[in-house]
Amino acid sequence: MALIKMILLLVMITMMDFHGIIYRGVKEKKDADYQGRISDINPLILRKGLISGSWRFIEFKSNGNPQKQYRDLTKAAGSMNQVLMSFFPDSTFTRIHHTGAYDFGRYSYDAEEQSLLLTANRKTEELRVVTETSPSGKQRLSVEFMPGMTLSLAQYGEPMDKFREDPFSVQNNAWRIKPSAQETKQQIFDRLINYIGHNASILRAAYIREQDFISWEFSKGIIKVYNVGIGIVPKNEVPQAWIDSFYSREDAMECYALFENYLRNARHTKHNSGNWVKDDYQILADIREGLLRWQKTGVRE
């Protein structure tokens, strides 16, 4: 019986290793004072681009059953709790869940333990990180969630030369932060401007990176992208994740109406460079600037 159990365990570990997930049974760390060896992220790691950029993985509960979590992992992708994490050279990070939930904070690197320390909402998490390069040259992170759950993560987006222009930088995602009280018209307008800028940056980054595929999986909202053109999704199809970023549905619909009104009544410059990604980026940039002028002058263009 013991031999059978050992064989089954080896089979399970082999299968998990094939999928990039290894349960190592690492003991949970005891409380310790790390301050003596924690600093900002290792500059060498940043220069090599080993952590900067966006990384996609499946979130695991630290106190969950590893075998059950492995079974959950093999389900259809649509049912997984996908998470997108982005790291930037100023030691900030953002984290976006497939549900639209969002948080951000600062990270530091513990060189002795090869661990990332993520601080957000007054809480600190520790992730042990090992960097590696795939045969194709793509960077991967092997991240161990304490205690003992490891995932191999593929890079979702390479670092931008100017990191604040990254679609998932803190600056481009202020629209995701849910307010604690009803917002003024100006605050709703500012949220719309930031949201449009975020979408424009997705297209700009895709054009610069020469991406073959562009996804709005982590940026669901009211902007509809065409080849070539920008529109608005029907009211009955507005994603709940976008609505949830507002204080209330009423505030969200006020923002929707503002965007819809501008699309219908403003004059729009045509763009036809032959590259729809570049053209749609320019259209969104025009809409953002047009809205700012429209608000400033109070006159429809």
Short mmCIF file of C-alpha atoms in Angstrom, two decimals:
data_model
loop_
_atom_site.label_atom_id
_atom_site.label_comp_id
_atom_site.label_asym_id
_atom_site.label_seq_id
_atom_site.Cartn_x
_atom_site.Cartn_y
_atom_site.Cartn_z
CA MET A 1 0.00 0.00 0.00
CA ALA A 2 2.83 2.40 0.86
CA LEU A 3 4.47 1.64 -2.51
CA ILE A 4 1.21 2.34 -4.35
CA LYS A 5 0.81 5.65 -2.54
CA MET A 6 4.38 6.61 -3.41
CA ILE A 7 3.81 5.75 -7.10
CA LEU A 8 0.59 7.78 -7.18
CA LEU A 9 2.37 10.70 -5.53
CA LEU A 10 5.19 10.57 -8.10
CA VAL A 11 2.66 10.44 -10.95
CA MET A 12 0.81 13.44 -9.57
CA ILE A 13 4.04 15.43 -9.11
CA THR A 14 5.13 14.54 -12.67
CA MET A 15 1.79 15.73 -14.08
CA MET A 16 1.93 18.94 -12.08
CA ASP A 17 5.52 19.55 -13.14
CA PHE A 18 4.50 19.12 -16.79
CA HIS A 19 1.95 21.89 -16.31
CA GLY A 20 4.45 24.08 -14.49
CA ILE A 21 2.90 23.53 -11.06
CA ILE A 22 4.83 21.76 -8.35
CA TYR A 23 3.71 21.23 -4.79
CA ARG A 24 6.95 21.19 -2.86
CA GLY A 25 5.61 21.00 0.69
CA VAL A 26 7.71 23.93 1.86
CA LYS A 27 7.15 24.73 5.50
CA GLU A 28 5.54 28.03 6.26
CA LYS A 29 8.03 30.60 7.49
CA LYS A 30 7.99 31.67 11.09
CA ASP A 31 7.78 35.33 11.96
CA ALA A 32 11.09 37.07 11.40
CA ASP A 33 12.48 40.56 11.04
CA TYR A 34 13.39 40.91 7.37
CA GLN A 35 14.10 44.64 7.46
CA GLY A 36 17.84 44.10 7.68
CA ARG A 37 18.05 42.53 4.22
CA ILE A 38 15.13 44.06 2.33
CA SER A 39 15.76 46.81 -0.17
CA ASP A 40 14.23 48.11 -3.36
CA ILE A 41 14.17 45.56 -6.18
CA ASN A 42 17.64 44.42 -7.23
CA PRO A 43 18.83 46.84 -9.97
CA LEU A 44 20.53 43.99 -11.86
CA ILE A 45 17.25 42.12 -12.11
CA LEU A 46 15.54 45.25 -13.41
CA ARG A 47 18.25 45.97 -15.98
CA LYS A 48 17.90 42.49 -17.38
CA GLY A 49 14.15 42.89 -17.54
CA LEU A 50 13.59 39.74 -15.52
CA ILE A 51 10.74 41.07 -13.40
CA SER A 52 9.61 44.32 -15.04
CA GLY A 53 6.58 43.89 -17.28
CA SER A 54 3.26 42.10 -16.99
CA TRP A 55 2.80 38.50 -15.91
CA ARG A 56 -0.31 36.35 -16.01
CA PHE A 57 -1.06 33.51 -13.66
CA ILE A 58 -3.81 31.70 -11.77
CA GLU A 59 -4.35 32.75 -8.19
CA PHE A 60 -4.11 30.03 -5.55
CA LYS A 61 -5.30 30.21 -1.97
CA SER A 62 -2.35 29.80 0.34
CA ASN A 63 -4.35 27.63 2.72
CA GLY A 64 -6.13 25.63 0.02
CA ASN A 65 -5.84 21.94 -0.75
CA PRO A 66 -3.09 21.59 -3.41
CA GLN A 67 -4.67 18.53 -5.05
CA LYS A 68 -8.04 20.27 -5.35
CA GLN A 69 -6.38 23.40 -6.69
CA TYR A 70 -4.58 21.30 -9.28
CA ARG A 71 -7.90 19.79 -10.38
CA ASP A 72 -9.40 23.28 -10.54
CA LEU A 73 -6.48 24.37 -12.70
CA THR A 74 -7.32 21.79 -15.35
CA LYS A 75 -10.85 23.17 -15.83
CA ALA A 76 -11.80 25.42 -18.75
CA ALA A 77 -9.85 28.68 -18.84
CA GLY A 78 -13.02 30.74 -18.53
CA SER A 79 -13.67 29.38 -15.05
CA MET A 80 -10.21 30.15 -13.70
CA ASN A 81 -9.47 33.03 -11.40
CA GLN A 82 -7.00 34.71 -13.72
CA VAL A 83 -4.77 37.46 -12.38
CA LEU A 84 -2.53 39.91 -14.23
CA MET A 85 0.39 41.40 -12.29
CA SER A 86 2.65 44.16 -13.59
CA PHE A 87 5.93 45.33 -12.06
CA PHE A 88 7.61 48.68 -12.75
CA PRO A 89 11.09 50.17 -12.18
CA ASP A 90 9.87 52.60 -9.52
CA SER A 91 9.04 49.61 -7.29
CA THR A 92 5.28 49.89 -7.88
CA PHE A 93 3.06 47.04 -8.99
CA THR A 94 -0.55 46.61 -10.09
CA ARG A 95 -2.74 43.51 -9.81
CA ILE A 96 -5.93 42.99 -11.80
CA HIS A 97 -8.29 40.03 -11.38
CA HIS A 98 -10.51 38.69 -14.15
CA THR A 99 -13.48 39.93 -12.10
CA GLY A 100 -12.22 43.50 -12.40
CA ALA A 101 -10.97 43.68 -8.80
CA TYR A 102 -7.85 45.83 -8.64
CA ASP A 103 -5.16 46.77 -6.20
CA PHE A 104 -1.73 48.32 -6.36
CA GLY A 105 1.21 48.94 -4.10
CA ARG A 106 4.95 48.68 -3.79
CA TYR A 107 7.28 45.74 -4.01
CA SER A 108 10.77 45.02 -2.73
CA TYR A 109 13.16 42.15 -3.26
CA ASP A 110 14.74 39.95 -0.63
CA ALA A 111 17.96 38.81 -2.36
CA GLU A 112 18.83 36.25 0.31
CA GLU A 113 15.47 34.47 0.04
CA GLN A 114 14.89 35.32 -3.65
CA SER A 115 11.47 36.58 -2.64
CA LEU A 116 9.24 39.42 -3.71
CA LEU A 117 7.50 41.29 -0.93
CA LEU A 118 4.27 42.91 -2.12
CA THR A 119 2.72 45.60 0.06
CA ALA A 120 -0.81 46.79 -0.71
CA ASN A 121 -3.74 47.84 1.47
CA ARG A 122 -1.47 47.71 4.55
CA LYS A 123 -0.75 44.02 3.99
CA THR A 124 2.46 42.36 2.85
CA GLU A 125 2.66 39.11 0.89
CA GLU A 126 5.81 37.12 0.17
CA LEU A 127 6.34 35.28 -3.11
CA ARG A 128 9.53 33.34 -3.78
CA VAL A 129 10.64 34.09 -7.34
CA VAL A 130 13.04 32.37 -9.74
CA THR A 131 13.57 33.83 -13.21
CA GLU A 132 14.13 31.67 -16.27
CA THR A 133 14.16 31.93 -20.06
CA SER A 134 12.12 29.62 -22.27
CA PRO A 135 13.62 28.02 -25.43
CA SER A 136 11.84 30.69 -27.50
CA GLY A 137 13.62 33.42 -25.56
CA LYS A 138 10.54 34.52 -23.59
CA GLN A 139 11.02 35.35 -19.94
CA ARG A 140 9.24 33.27 -17.34
CA LEU A 141 8.87 33.55 -13.60
CA SER A 142 8.61 30.57 -11.33
CA VAL A 143 6.65 31.87 -8.35
CA GLU A 144 6.22 29.95 -5.14
CA PHE A 145 3.21 30.93 -3.06
CA MET A 146 3.99 30.31 0.57
CA PRO A 147 3.89 27.58 1.57
CA GLY A 148 4.88 25.30 -1.27
CA MET A 149 2.66 26.07 -4.28
CA THR A 150 4.64 26.93 -7.41
CA LEU A 151 3.52 28.26 -10.78
CA SER A 152 5.51 28.89 -13.93
CA LEU A 153 4.38 32.25 -15.32
CA ALA A 154 4.71 33.47 -18.90
CA GLN A 155 5.34 37.12 -19.66
CA TYR A 156 2.12 38.84 -20.79
CA GLY A 157 3.67 42.14 -21.83
CA GLU A 158 7.28 43.25 -22.20
CA PRO A 159 8.39 46.40 -20.35
CA MET A 160 7.84 49.72 -22.09
CA ASP A 161 10.78 52.11 -22.47
CA LYS A 162 8.74 54.70 -20.54
CA PHE A 163 7.07 52.57 -17.91
CA ARG A 164 4.44 55.17 -17.00
CA GLU A 165 3.03 54.70 -20.53
CA ASP A 166 2.43 51.00 -19.86
CA PRO A 167 -1.31 50.17 -20.04
CA PHE A 168 -1.19 48.63 -16.57
CA SER A 169 0.89 51.24 -14.77
CA VAL A 170 -0.56 52.85 -11.65
CA GLN A 171 -1.01 56.11 -13.57
CA ASN A 172 -3.13 54.50 -16.31
CA ASN A 173 -5.44 52.61 -13.97
CA ALA A 174 -6.82 55.24 -11.59
CA TRP A 175 -10.24 54.65 -13.18
CA ARG A 176 -10.34 51.21 -11.53
CA ILE A 177 -10.21 52.53 -7.96
CA LYS A 178 -13.72 52.35 -6.51
CA PRO A 179 -14.66 55.54 -4.63
CA SER A 180 -16.08 55.44 -1.12
CA ALA A 181 -18.75 58.06 -1.88
CA GLN A 182 -20.78 59.33 -4.80
CA GLU A 183 -18.61 61.33 -7.18
CA THR A 184 -19.09 64.79 -8.62
CA LYS A 185 -19.51 65.34 -12.36
CA GLN A 186 -15.89 66.45 -12.54
CA GLN A 187 -14.68 63.29 -10.82
CA ILE A 188 -16.72 61.12 -13.18
CA PHE A 189 -15.31 63.08 -16.12
CA ASP A 190 -11.76 62.55 -14.81
CA ARG A 191 -12.44 58.83 -14.45
CA LEU A 192 -13.62 58.68 -18.08
CA ILE A 193 -10.50 60.53 -19.28
CA ASN A 194 -8.24 58.08 -17.44
CA TYR A 195 -10.21 55.10 -18.76
CA ILE A 196 -9.90 56.33 -22.35
CA GLY A 197 -6.18 56.91 -21.82
CA HIS A 198 -5.80 53.34 -20.53
CA ASN A 199 -7.45 51.94 -23.65
CA ALA A 200 -5.36 54.15 -25.91
CA SER A 201 -2.23 52.88 -24.15
CA ILE A 202 -3.27 49.25 -24.81
CA LEU A 203 -3.31 49.98 -28.54
CA ARG A 204 -0.15 52.07 -28.46
CA ALA A 205 1.74 49.38 -26.56
CA ALA A 206 0.51 46.71 -28.98
CA TYR A 207 1.72 48.82 -31.93
CA ILE A 208 5.15 49.43 -30.35
CA ARG A 209 5.55 45.78 -29.31
CA GLU A 210 4.26 44.58 -32.70
CA GLN A 211 1.83 42.23 -30.95
CA ASP A 212 -0.11 39.72 -33.04
CA PHE A 213 -2.95 39.58 -30.54
CA ILE A 214 -4.63 42.30 -28.46
CA SER A 215 -6.85 41.41 -25.51
CA TRP A 216 -9.23 43.46 -23.37
CA GLU A 217 -9.75 40.56 -20.96
CA PHE A 218 -8.39 42.62 -18.06
CA SER A 219 -9.84 45.92 -19.29
CA LYS A 220 -13.53 45.27 -19.84
CA GLY A 221 -15.53 48.45 -20.37
CA ILE A 222 -17.69 50.51 -22.70
CA ILE A 223 -15.24 51.19 -25.54
CA LYS A 224 -15.81 49.10 -28.65
CA VAL A 225 -12.83 48.77 -30.97
CA TYR A 226 -13.33 48.26 -34.70
CA ASN A 227 -11.02 47.85 -37.67
CA VAL A 228 -10.85 50.91 -38.13
CA GLY A 229 -13.03 52.86 -35.68
CA ILE A 230 -14.10 53.41 -32.09
CA GLY A 231 -17.64 52.96 -30.79
CA ILE A 232 -19.53 52.25 -27.60
CA VAL A 233 -21.03 48.96 -26.41
CA PRO A 234 -24.85 48.79 -26.08
CA LYS A 235 -26.20 49.74 -22.66
CA ASN A 236 -27.44 46.23 -22.01
CA GLU A 237 -23.95 44.85 -22.63
CA VAL A 238 -21.96 47.11 -20.30
CA PRO A 239 -19.65 44.77 -18.31
CA GLN A 240 -20.43 44.50 -14.62
CA ALA A 241 -16.70 44.73 -13.89
CA TRP A 242 -16.67 48.25 -15.36
CA ILE A 243 -19.80 49.29 -13.45
CA ASP A 244 -18.29 47.99 -10.22
CA SER A 245 -15.39 50.44 -10.50
CA PHE A 246 -17.87 53.28 -9.83
CA TYR A 247 -19.57 54.16 -6.57
CA SER A 248 -22.95 53.22 -8.06
CA ARG A 249 -24.58 52.08 -11.27
CA GLU A 250 -26.02 55.60 -11.62
CA ASP A 251 -22.53 57.10 -11.66
CA ALA A 252 -21.42 54.51 -14.20
CA MET A 253 -24.34 55.31 -16.49
CA GLU A 254 -23.62 59.03 -16.19
CA CYS A 255 -20.10 58.32 -17.42
CA TYR A 256 -21.53 56.16 -20.21
CA ALA A 257 -23.85 58.98 -21.29
CA LEU A 258 -20.97 61.46 -21.35
CA PHE A 259 -18.92 59.25 -23.65
CA GLU A 260 -21.91 58.41 -25.87
CA ASN A 261 -22.85 62.08 -26.20
CA TYR A 262 -19.34 63.01 -27.31
CA LEU A 263 -19.18 60.23 -29.91
CA ARG A 264 -22.50 61.35 -31.39
CA ASN A 265 -21.97 65.10 -31.42
CA ALA A 266 -18.26 65.88 -31.77
CA ARG A 267 -16.37 66.15 -35.04
CA HIS A 268 -13.95 63.29 -35.58
CA THR A 269 -10.77 63.24 -37.65
CA LYS A 270 -10.36 60.27 -39.97
CA HIS A 271 -7.22 58.16 -39.77
CA ASN A 272 -6.24 55.71 -42.49
CA SER A 273 -2.57 54.79 -42.24
CA GLY A 274 -3.19 51.17 -43.20
CA ASN A 275 -2.51 49.93 -39.67
CA TRP A 276 -5.77 49.71 -37.74
CA VAL A 277 -4.03 49.43 -34.35
CA LYS A 278 -2.14 52.67 -34.91
CA ASP A 279 -5.27 54.37 -36.31
CA ASP A 280 -7.52 53.30 -33.43
CA TYR A 281 -4.92 54.48 -30.94
CA GLN A 282 -4.89 57.88 -32.64
CA ILE A 283 -8.70 58.02 -32.66
CA LEU A 284 -8.82 57.36 -28.91
CA ALA A 285 -6.09 59.94 -28.31
CA ASP A 286 -8.17 62.43 -30.35
CA ILE A 287 -11.31 61.60 -28.35
CA ARG A 288 -9.46 62.14 -25.07
CA GLU A 289 -8.08 65.51 -26.19
CA GLY A 290 -11.44 66.49 -27.68
CA LEU A 291 -13.26 65.76 -24.44
CA LEU A 292 -10.75 67.90 -22.53
CA ARG A 293 -11.23 70.81 -24.95
CA TRP A 294 -14.99 70.31 -24.94
CA GLN A 295 -15.11 70.54 -21.17
CA LYS A 296 -12.77 73.54 -21.05
CA THR A 297 -14.65 75.65 -23.61
CA GLY A 298 -18.14 74.35 -23.00
CA VAL A 299 -18.62 74.47 -26.76
CA ARG A 300 -19.27 71.46 -28.93
CA GLU A 301 -16.71 71.04 -31.67
#
